[in-house]
Amino acid sequence: MFWTVNLALLSGLGEAMKLFCLTLLFSLPLGLLIAFGCMSKLKPVSGLFNLLVWIIRGTPLMLQLIIIYYGPGLWLDNNIWGNERMLACVVAFVINYACYFAVIYRGGIEGVPVGQYEAGEGLGMTKTQIFFKVTLLQMVKRIVPPMSNEIITLVKDTSLARIIAITELIKAGEKFMKTDGLVWPLFYTGAFYLLL
C-alpha cells in the first residue's frame, strides 16, 4: 500500500510542479509589464492597471479560479476550456501572481533613489541603459525577499487546483482517505510540501 500511495502522490506532485513552473514562467515577465502599466504616466493606463491589481489582490485566488474556469461556460454558453482544466488553472494562477509580482517590482523600481537616475543621465546614458545597468541591478536585491515569500506561497497555493478537479498533491492523498479510510497519506503530503 505504501508504494501505491507514493506513486499516487508523485503523480499529484507532478501536476503541482507543472502548475508551479508554468505559473512562474509566465507570471514573472507579465508582472513586470503590469508594473510598467501601473507606473505609466498616462493616467487612464495607470488607472486601469492599478484597478486590475487592486481587484486581483483583493479577491481570493480560489474565486478567480472558479470564475475563469466556469465563467465563460455560464456567460457565453460555451466552455472555452474543454477538457483543459490545467490550462484554465495556469491562466488563473498567472494573472493572480503577475499582479502580486507587479507590486513587488514596482516597489523595487520606486525604491531606487532618484539620484541614481540623474547620475545615469549625467553620464549620457539612455533611459533603457539606465534601467538595465542602474535600476534593474539595485531593484533585484530589493525584491528578492518578498519575491521568495510569494514563490513559497505559490508552492502551497497549487493545492487550490483541486477546486476545478485537477488531481494535485492533496487531492491525490485525499483519495485514499475517501476510498480506503486511510488518513496517513493526507498527512504524508505535508512532507512533500516541506521538501519543496
Coordinates of C-alpha atoms in Angstrom, one line a residue:
M1 CA 0.0 0.0 0.0
F2 CA 2.9 2.3 0.8
W3 CA 4.2 2.2 -2.8
T4 CA 0.7 2.7 -4.2
V5 CA 0.3 5.8 -2.1
N6 CA 3.8 7.0 -3.1
L7 CA 3.0 6.6 -6.8
A8 CA -0.3 8.4 -6.5
L9 CA 1.3 11.3 -4.5
L10 CA 4.2 11.5 -7.0
S11 CA 1.6 11.8 -9.8
G12 CA -0.1 14.6 -7.8
L13 CA 3.2 16.2 -7.2
G14 CA 3.9 16.2 -10.9
E15 CA 0.7 18.1 -11.6
A16 CA 1.5 20.6 -8.8
M17 CA 5.0 21.1 -10.1
K18 CA 3.7 21.6 -13.7
L19 CA 1.4 24.3 -12.4
F20 CA 4.2 25.9 -10.2
C21 CA 6.7 26.0 -13.1
L22 CA 4.2 27.3 -15.7
T23 CA 3.0 30.0 -13.3
L24 CA 6.5 31.3 -12.6
L25 CA 7.5 31.1 -16.3
F26 CA 4.6 33.4 -17.4
S27 CA 3.8 35.5 -14.3
L28 CA 7.3 36.9 -13.7
P29 CA 7.6 38.7 -17.1
L30 CA 3.9 39.6 -17.1
G31 CA 4.2 41.1 -13.6
L32 CA 7.0 43.4 -14.9
L33 CA 4.8 44.5 -17.7
I34 CA 1.9 45.1 -15.3
A35 CA 4.3 47.1 -13.1
F36 CA 5.2 49.3 -16.0
G37 CA 1.5 49.8 -16.8
C38 CA 0.8 50.8 -13.1
M39 CA 3.7 53.3 -13.3
S40 CA 2.6 54.7 -16.7
K41 CA 2.5 58.5 -17.0
L42 CA -0.8 58.1 -18.9
K43 CA -3.4 58.3 -16.2
P44 CA -6.0 56.1 -17.9
V45 CA -3.4 53.4 -18.5
S46 CA -2.0 53.5 -14.9
G47 CA -5.6 53.7 -13.5
L48 CA -6.7 50.6 -15.5
F49 CA -3.7 48.6 -14.4
N50 CA -3.9 49.7 -10.8
L51 CA -7.6 48.8 -10.7
L52 CA -6.8 45.3 -12.1
V53 CA -4.1 44.8 -9.5
W54 CA -6.4 46.0 -6.7
I55 CA -9.2 43.6 -7.8
I56 CA -6.9 40.6 -8.2
R57 CA -5.1 41.2 -5.0
G58 CA -8.3 41.9 -3.1
T59 CA -10.2 38.7 -4.1
P60 CA -9.3 35.1 -3.3
L61 CA -7.4 33.1 -5.8
M62 CA -10.0 30.3 -5.3
L63 CA -12.7 32.7 -6.5
Q64 CA -10.7 33.8 -9.5
L65 CA -10.1 30.1 -10.4
I66 CA -13.8 29.3 -10.3
I67 CA -14.7 32.4 -12.4
I68 CA -12.0 31.8 -15.0
Y69 CA -12.9 28.1 -15.4
Y70 CA -16.7 28.2 -15.1
G71 CA -17.5 31.8 -16.1
P72 CA -17.1 31.5 -19.9
G73 CA -19.4 28.4 -20.0
L74 CA -22.0 30.2 -18.0
W75 CA -21.9 33.6 -19.7
L76 CA -21.1 32.6 -23.3
D77 CA -22.9 29.2 -23.2
N78 CA -19.6 27.7 -24.4
N79 CA -16.9 26.1 -22.2
I80 CA -13.8 27.6 -23.9
W81 CA -11.5 25.3 -21.8
G82 CA -13.0 22.0 -22.9
N83 CA -11.0 19.3 -21.0
E84 CA -8.1 21.6 -20.5
R85 CA -8.5 22.2 -16.8
M86 CA -4.8 22.7 -16.3
L87 CA -4.8 25.5 -18.9
A88 CA -7.6 27.3 -17.1
C89 CA -5.8 26.8 -13.8
V90 CA -2.5 28.2 -15.2
V91 CA -4.3 31.2 -16.6
A92 CA -5.9 32.0 -13.3
F93 CA -2.6 31.5 -11.4
V94 CA -0.6 33.5 -13.9
I95 CA -2.9 36.5 -13.7
N96 CA -3.0 36.3 -9.9
Y97 CA 0.7 36.0 -9.3
A98 CA 1.6 38.5 -12.0
C99 CA -0.4 41.2 -10.1
Y100 CA 1.4 40.3 -6.8
F101 CA 4.8 40.3 -8.6
A102 CA 3.9 43.7 -10.2
V103 CA 3.5 45.3 -6.8
I104 CA 6.9 43.8 -5.8
Y105 CA 8.6 45.0 -9.0
R106 CA 7.0 48.4 -8.6
G107 CA 8.3 48.8 -5.0
G108 CA 11.8 47.7 -6.1
I109 CA 11.8 50.2 -9.0
E110 CA 10.5 53.1 -7.0
G111 CA 12.9 52.2 -4.2
V112 CA 15.9 53.1 -6.3
P113 CA 16.9 56.7 -5.3
V114 CA 16.2 59.4 -7.9
G115 CA 19.8 60.4 -7.7
Q116 CA 20.8 57.2 -9.4
Y117 CA 18.7 58.1 -12.4
E118 CA 20.2 61.6 -12.5
A119 CA 23.7 60.2 -12.3
G120 CA 23.0 57.9 -15.3
E121 CA 21.6 60.8 -17.3
G122 CA 24.7 62.9 -16.3
L123 CA 26.8 60.1 -17.8
G124 CA 24.9 60.3 -21.0
M125 CA 23.1 57.0 -20.7
T126 CA 19.7 56.4 -22.4
K127 CA 16.6 55.6 -20.4
T128 CA 17.0 51.9 -21.4
Q129 CA 20.6 51.8 -20.4
I130 CA 19.7 53.4 -17.0
F131 CA 17.0 50.8 -16.5
F132 CA 19.2 47.8 -17.3
K133 CA 22.5 49.0 -15.9
V134 CA 21.4 51.0 -12.8
T135 CA 17.8 50.4 -11.8
L136 CA 17.5 46.7 -12.5
L137 CA 20.6 45.8 -10.6
Q138 CA 19.5 47.7 -7.5
M139 CA 15.9 46.5 -7.9
V140 CA 16.9 42.8 -7.8
K141 CA 18.4 43.0 -4.3
R142 CA 15.3 44.8 -3.0
I143 CA 12.8 42.3 -4.4
V144 CA 14.5 39.0 -3.5
P145 CA 12.9 38.7 0.0
P146 CA 9.3 39.5 -1.0
M147 CA 9.6 37.5 -4.2
S148 CA 10.8 34.4 -2.4
N149 CA 7.9 34.7 0.0
E150 CA 5.5 34.8 -3.0
I151 CA 7.2 31.8 -4.5
I152 CA 6.8 29.8 -1.3
T153 CA 3.2 30.8 -1.2
L154 CA 2.8 29.6 -4.8
V155 CA 4.0 26.1 -3.9
K156 CA 1.3 25.9 -1.3
D157 CA -1.4 27.5 -3.5
T158 CA -1.0 24.8 -6.1
S159 CA -3.4 22.8 -3.8
L160 CA -6.2 25.1 -4.9
A161 CA -6.2 23.4 -8.3
R162 CA -8.4 20.7 -6.8
I163 CA -11.2 23.2 -6.9
I164 CA -11.6 22.5 -10.7
A165 CA -10.9 18.8 -10.3
I166 CA -7.2 18.7 -11.0
T167 CA -5.6 15.8 -9.1
E168 CA -2.7 17.6 -7.5
L169 CA -0.8 16.5 -4.4
I170 CA -3.5 17.0 -1.7
K171 CA -6.3 15.6 -3.8
A172 CA -4.2 12.5 -4.6
G173 CA -3.7 12.0 -0.8
E174 CA -7.3 12.6 0.0
K175 CA -8.5 9.9 -2.4
F176 CA -7.0 7.3 0.0
M177 CA -9.0 8.7 2.9
K178 CA -12.2 8.5 0.9
T179 CA -11.7 5.1 -0.7
D180 CA -9.6 3.2 1.9
G181 CA -10.2 5.1 5.1
L182 CA -6.5 5.9 5.4
V183 CA -5.6 9.3 6.9
W184 CA -1.8 9.0 6.9
P185 CA -1.5 9.6 3.1
L186 CA -3.1 13.0 3.6
F187 CA -0.6 13.9 6.3
Y188 CA 2.2 12.4 4.2
T189 CA 1.5 15.1 1.6
G190 CA 2.8 17.6 4.2
A191 CA 6.3 16.0 3.8
F192 CA 6.2 16.7 0.1
Y193 CA 5.3 20.3 0.6
L194 CA 8.0 20.7 3.3
L195 CA 10.6 19.2 0.9
L196 CA 9.6 21.7 -1.8

